[in-house]
């Protein structure tokens, strides 16, 4: 027994001390001699591949690593698109369908194993070519990549891109085997009825063919074969032979590429071409003046083919060589830090999911200068002190994943991070009623940046709903009775401004359209409207016992804040005697309900993709109901006609006037109850220089500068 | 053993019914609807969700054929058993996620459990031995007090103190020794309940005749406690300890989030809210397997500590 206790005690000590052996700390100075920016992030970085980037956190990381042809000017407001990897702005053909862009010569990729090694052992690099941009577009169109945002901008707009996508689709191995068996039967004895096995294959193939979405004629041919399978005779009967012949003629276009067959990128993409090594041309199916903004989003960052061949098509064989990746392990997306090959000022050194992101300075980054112009006031704010100096100023960007707001706040306060947000609970202590930093916090060397992003939050009305969709007066009444100012003040610490029409205030068309007549609190008018609503609903047969039935609101969150919002909204509706049931969903469920038109009312919002009113107005375009972007299911032929007119127009006063007209139509019809344009508050220590949040773009950390001496003197990390 | 295998199979079947059949089509959550039906089909195919649920009619019941096994249930079983499940949202394999993150969770939960167990055992032995004295009363009072304070309060207070005393140790793993901050909090937060539990068990033994006899014979306190009493109390203590093992690998959600430990704590919860079915079902299966193994181990150890118990 004595030995038992000795062994037990030793086990306890060993297990208690095991973490010291298992874990490797960063140490007090993990980046000796480097200027480091310490930061926190609270949402997972979902993608490090430009083709699949679709969330703001991923975009913020990728903005430092990848570069695209264009970007937004760091300091100018309203935001302005400027060349980044392009020499100048694109040359647009007279018909507005062809964009030609010249690429800056000598842009180098990050050094990476995919390029091989130099004689001195360092990894090699190479310069960017127009072909690399073409590959980026091909990857966005690749059937085997779950491209989130990019495809929405390219599909049906770039010549041949949908056809390219069709052709990258693979045929499952099971179906290939079936086809082979059917072919064997047809080649040998198709004059006889097929054996049971082939019959099963035929039935299976007919069923599977629906997933290929073939042309109507081919669908009919498959149907014919399906019907024939029920009472099969010889395959040489004229009717069935004709069906087989049609399918045979179509089959070559059915040839697809398996996931691991990257030779699909050798296929030409009709609408995106490299005219020479440094000239890229994009051809559109219809005018799309907003393309210039799309080119600044970043999904078209150049990707070297070497990276695809090295990191995705092959893997290390353990003896210094590369072997093809087995089919079951094939990936089509770059996910790990060493696989990321960009041209940006930083190289992704570490990506530990839900843990940390580390980006280090790219030693081969070209000469890039801090802007010398900004908006009025920038010079006084010290934002032009570093004008024309080469960037980046910071050597290492270190982000830690901090899920808890409280922990992130404490890290900022204890100067473990240079930048921070403000938790809801402490907001009133930090920010004064005039939206300025309280004196106490200024003494702590903290500075404040207040900015708005082009986002609008609203409650959508399902226009196909028999109650809210049938009564315009009901929608107007609900808008008039909603105390939005209090909503922002009570629930969001005043972090927002009332949205008065469907466009953010910084967009062209917002001022011209003016505020919605129903974007105000007016209970008297609301009560009048509700009486009108009852008449409208009575006519539509939608009243229950002479009363407006209980409405149902979906909120895409189940947290305490969402509950408070639900209660507040219920109270607002109650003012008009309208009962409201609030359903709290997780975000995917909310999205699913919207897509299936199951929501009667839903609290959502729109974060614009680019600073043009078209991006908001497309949310109300009738044909976009099927594309699931028109969540209110608003359908107005007059509006649709105007949208089709404006979406191909260049930026002219006439277009702005049409935008305003469309906004006024929406203001009258009220397909949404407008809530707020959120205002963001960013805190940073005064040793972080050149901080100016950009409402549209990403990748501006290269302009930030940290005064190391000041940070040390003030007790920073 | 057969019962254990049946239990594991039952869990596998139940998780398939709950998450694959009842949850329905989850593709809308992972494939951008703007990409159209083909992208959805590709995604379904990639995750074998285009296959029949349990029975493939194409096979005509011929189980020796490959088609017979081409069903969602077969892939569910295969992925569970081989830990090859791939996350819907990140495309990572479960085994890679566990390999990457389990050491962080284990570094937190194992020392917390083992230190908590050792401390609770020593303290409860002492308070039990000195039953009725001020040591016992103080021990019981502190235990109850410790149990009354919510777990979250220990974490917030502990972190607040650390941020004011030594900020680099208050969050994250800048130094590997930082892990002992959440470990310490877990031990302190959990010790009250354990002391109360062990004290009750020990009291049953300490009042036995053989203890009085040992005292009368002049046997020393450590010998009485550790040689005689503790051995006879081992069965309930071991049961409690071993049954906690399956949960060690799953981490401690709140502690990990508060102290920046990149472990597996939020994996299950995040996977449920994301409807990441393969991860949820595989983790359920993994927990079931470890749970069953732990129960088997408990049965074996019962026989070691109590010779009266023998397998028939």
Coordinates of N, CA, C and O in Angstrom, one line a residue, chain A residues 385-460:
Chain A
X385 N 1.3 63.4 -41.3 CA 2.7 63.5 -40.8 C 3.7 62.6 -41.5 O 4.9 62.9 -41.6
X386 N 3.2 61.4 -41.9 CA 4.1 60.4 -42.5 C 3.9 60.4 -44.0 O 4.3 59.4 -44.7
X387 N 3.4 61.5 -44.6 CA 3.1 61.5 -46.1 C 4.4 61.2 -46.8 O 5.5 61.6 -46.5
X388 N 4.2 60.3 -47.8 CA 5.3 59.9 -48.8 C 6.4 59.1 -48.1 O 7.4 58.9 -48.7
X389 N 6.1 58.6 -46.9 CA 7.1 57.7 -46.3 C 6.8 56.3 -46.8 O 5.6 55.9 -46.9
X390 N 7.8 55.4 -46.9 CA 7.5 54.0 -47.4 C 6.8 53.2 -46.2 O 7.1 53.4 -45.1
X391 N 5.8 52.4 -46.7 CA 5.1 51.6 -45.7 C 5.4 50.1 -46.0 O 5.9 49.8 -47.1
X392 N 5.2 49.2 -45.1 CA 4.5 49.4 -43.8 C 5.5 49.8 -42.7 O 6.7 49.7 -42.9
X393 N 5.0 50.4 -41.6 CA 5.8 50.8 -40.5 C 6.0 49.8 -39.4 O 6.9 49.8 -38.7
X394 N 5.0 48.9 -39.4 CA 5.0 47.8 -38.3 C 5.5 46.5 -38.9 O 5.3 46.2 -40.0
X395 N 6.3 45.8 -38.0 CA 7.0 44.6 -38.5 C 6.1 43.4 -38.3 O 6.1 42.5 -39.2
X396 N 5.3 43.3 -37.2 CA 4.6 42.1 -36.9 C 3.1 42.5 -36.5 O 3.0 43.4 -35.7
X397 N 2.1 41.9 -37.0 CA 0.8 42.1 -36.5 C 0.4 40.8 -35.8 O 0.4 39.7 -36.4
X398 N 0.1 40.9 -34.6 CA -0.2 39.7 -33.7 C -1.7 39.9 -33.2 O -2.0 40.8 -32.5
X399 N -2.5 38.9 -33.7 CA -3.9 39.0 -33.2 C -4.2 37.7 -32.4 O -3.8 36.6 -32.8
X400 N -4.8 38.0 -31.2 CA -5.2 36.9 -30.4 C -6.7 36.7 -30.4 O -7.5 37.8 -30.4
X401 N -7.2 35.5 -30.5 CA -8.7 35.3 -30.5 C -9.2 35.4 -29.1 O -8.8 34.6 -28.2
X402 N -10.0 36.4 -28.8 CA -10.6 36.6 -27.5 C -12.1 36.6 -27.6 O -12.7 37.5 -28.1
X403 N -12.7 35.5 -27.2 CA -14.1 35.3 -27.4 C -14.9 36.2 -26.4 O -16.0 36.6 -26.7
X404 N -14.4 36.4 -25.2 CA -15.1 37.2 -24.2 C -14.8 38.7 -24.3 O -13.7 39.1 -24.3
X405 N -15.9 39.4 -24.4 CA -15.8 40.9 -24.6 C -15.0 41.5 -23.3 O -14.2 42.4 -23.4
X406 N -15.4 40.9 -22.2 CA -14.8 41.4 -20.9 C -13.3 41.2 -20.9 O -12.5 42.1 -20.6
X407 N -12.8 40.0 -21.3 CA -11.4 39.7 -21.4 C -10.7 40.6 -22.4 O -9.6 41.1 -22.1
X408 N -11.3 40.9 -23.5 CA -10.7 41.8 -24.5 C -10.6 43.2 -23.9 O -9.6 43.9 -24.2
X409 N -11.6 43.6 -23.2 CA -11.6 45.0 -22.6 C -10.5 45.1 -21.6 O -9.7 46.0 -21.5
X410 N -10.4 44.0 -20.7 CA -9.3 44.1 -19.7 C -7.9 44.0 -20.3 O -7.0 44.6 -19.8
X411 N -7.8 43.3 -21.4 CA -6.5 43.2 -22.1 C -6.1 44.6 -22.6 O -5.0 45.1 -22.5
X412 N -7.1 45.3 -23.1 CA -6.9 46.7 -23.6 C -6.5 47.6 -22.5 O -5.5 48.4 -22.6
X413 N -7.3 47.5 -21.4 CA -7.0 48.4 -20.3 C -5.7 48.2 -19.6 O -5.0 49.1 -19.2
X414 N -5.3 46.9 -19.6 CA -4.0 46.6 -19.0 C -2.8 46.8 -20.1 O -1.7 46.3 -19.9
X415 N -3.2 47.4 -21.2 CA -2.2 47.8 -22.3 C -1.5 46.5 -22.9 O -0.4 46.6 -23.3
X416 N -2.2 45.4 -22.9 CA -1.7 44.2 -23.6 C -2.0 44.3 -25.1 O -1.4 43.6 -25.8
X417 N -3.0 45.1 -25.4 CA -3.3 45.3 -26.8 C -3.3 46.8 -27.1 O -3.5 47.6 -26.2
X418 N -3.1 47.2 -28.4 CA -3.0 48.6 -28.7 C -4.3 49.2 -29.1 O -4.5 50.4 -29.0
X419 N -5.3 48.4 -29.5 CA -6.6 48.9 -30.0 C -7.7 48.0 -29.3 O -7.5 46.9 -29.0
X420 N -8.8 48.7 -29.1 CA -9.9 47.9 -28.5 C -11.3 48.5 -28.7 O -11.4 49.7 -29.1
X421 N -12.3 47.7 -28.5 CA -13.7 48.2 -28.6 C -14.2 48.5 -27.2 O -13.4 48.4 -26.2
X422 N -15.4 48.9 -27.1 CA -16.0 49.2 -25.8 C -17.1 48.3 -25.5 O -18.1 48.3 -26.2
X423 N -17.1 47.6 -24.4 CA -18.2 46.7 -24.0 C -19.4 47.5 -23.7 O -19.3 48.7 -23.2
X424 N -20.6 46.9 -23.9 CA -21.8 47.6 -23.7 C -21.9 48.1 -22.3 O -22.4 49.3 -22.0
X425 N -21.5 47.3 -21.3 CA -21.7 47.6 -19.9 C -20.9 48.9 -19.5 O -21.3 49.6 -18.6
X426 N -19.8 49.1 -20.1 CA -18.9 50.2 -19.7 C -19.0 51.4 -20.6 O -18.4 52.4 -20.4
X427 N -19.9 51.3 -21.6 CA -19.9 52.4 -22.6 C -20.2 53.8 -22.0 O -19.5 54.7 -22.3
X428 N -21.2 53.8 -21.1 CA -21.6 55.1 -20.6 C -20.5 55.7 -19.7 O -20.5 56.9 -19.5
X429 N -19.6 54.9 -19.2 CA -18.5 55.4 -18.4 C -17.4 56.0 -19.2 O -16.6 56.8 -18.8
X430 N -17.3 55.4 -20.4 CA -16.2 55.8 -21.3 C -16.5 56.9 -22.2 O -15.7 57.9 -22.5
X431 N -17.7 56.9 -22.8 CA -18.1 57.9 -23.8 C -19.1 58.9 -23.2 O -20.1 58.5 -22.5
X432 N -18.9 60.2 -23.4 CA -19.7 61.2 -22.8 C -21.0 61.3 -23.7 O -21.0 60.8 -24.8
X433 N -22.0 62.0 -23.2 CA -23.2 62.2 -24.0 C -23.0 62.9 -25.4 O -23.7 62.7 -26.3
X434 N -21.9 63.6 -25.4 CA -21.6 64.3 -26.7 C -20.7 63.4 -27.6 O -20.1 63.9 -28.6
X435 N -20.7 62.1 -27.3 CA -20.0 61.1 -28.1 C -18.5 61.4 -28.1 O -17.8 61.2 -29.2
X436 N -18.0 61.9 -27.1 CA -16.6 62.1 -26.9 C -16.0 61.2 -25.8 O -16.8 60.7 -25.0
X437 N -14.7 61.2 -25.7 CA -14.1 60.3 -24.7 C -14.1 61.1 -23.4 O -13.8 62.3 -23.3
X438 N -14.5 60.4 -22.3 CA -14.5 61.1 -21.0 C -13.1 61.5 -20.6 O -12.1 60.8 -21.0
X439 N -13.0 62.6 -19.8 CA -11.7 63.1 -19.5 C -10.8 62.1 -18.8 O -9.6 62.0 -19.1
X440 N -11.4 61.3 -17.9 CA -10.7 60.3 -17.2 C -9.9 59.3 -18.1 O -8.8 58.9 -17.8
X441 N -10.5 59.0 -19.2 CA -9.9 58.1 -20.2 C -8.9 58.7 -21.0 O -7.9 58.1 -21.4
X442 N -9.1 60.0 -21.3 CA -8.1 60.7 -22.1 C -6.8 60.8 -21.3 O -5.7 60.7 -21.9
X443 N -6.9 60.9 -20.0 CA -5.7 60.9 -19.2 C -4.9 59.6 -19.2 O -3.7 59.5 -18.9
X444 N -5.6 58.5 -19.6 CA -4.9 57.2 -19.7 C -4.3 57.0 -21.1 O -4.0 55.9 -21.5
X445 N -4.1 58.1 -21.8 CA -3.5 58.1 -23.2 C -4.3 57.3 -24.2 O -3.8 56.8 -25.2
X446 N -5.6 57.3 -24.0 CA -6.5 56.6 -24.9 C -7.1 57.6 -25.8 O -7.5 58.7 -25.4
X447 N -7.2 57.3 -27.1 CA -7.9 58.2 -28.1 C -9.1 57.4 -28.7 O -9.2 56.2 -28.6
X448 N -10.0 58.2 -29.3 CA -11.2 57.6 -29.8 C -11.4 58.0 -31.2 O -11.1 59.1 -31.7
X449 N -11.9 57.0 -32.0 CA -12.3 57.2 -33.4 C -13.7 56.8 -33.6 O -14.0 55.6 -33.2
X450 N -14.5 57.7 -34.0 CA -16.0 57.4 -34.3 C -16.2 57.3 -35.8 O -15.8 58.3 -36.5
X451 N -16.9 56.3 -36.2 CA -17.1 56.2 -37.7 C -18.3 55.4 -38.0 O -18.8 54.6 -37.1
X452 N -18.9 55.6 -39.2 CA -20.0 54.8 -39.6 C -19.6 53.9 -40.8 O -18.8 54.4 -41.6
X453 N -20.1 52.7 -40.8 CA -19.9 51.9 -42.0 C -21.2 51.9 -42.7 O -22.3 52.1 -42.1
X454 N -21.2 51.7 -44.0 CA -22.5 51.8 -44.7 C -23.4 50.6 -44.5 O -23.4 49.6 -45.3
X455 N -24.0 50.6 -43.3 CA -24.8 49.4 -42.9 C -26.2 50.0 -42.5 O -26.2 51.1 -41.9
X456 N -27.2 49.4 -42.8 CA -28.5 49.8 -42.3 C -29.2 48.6 -41.6 O -29.2 47.5 -42.2
X457 N -29.7 48.8 -40.5 CA -30.5 47.7 -39.8 C -32.0 48.0 -39.9 O -32.4 49.2 -39.9
X458 N -32.8 47.0 -40.2 CA -34.2 47.2 -40.4 C -35.0 46.0 -40.0 O -34.4 44.9 -39.8
X459 N -36.3 46.2 -40.0 CA -37.2 45.0 -39.8 C -37.9 44.9 -41.2 O -38.5 45.8 -41.6
X460 N -37.7 43.7 -41.8 CA -38.3 43.6 -43.1 C -39.8 43.1 -42.9 O -40.1 42.3 -42.0

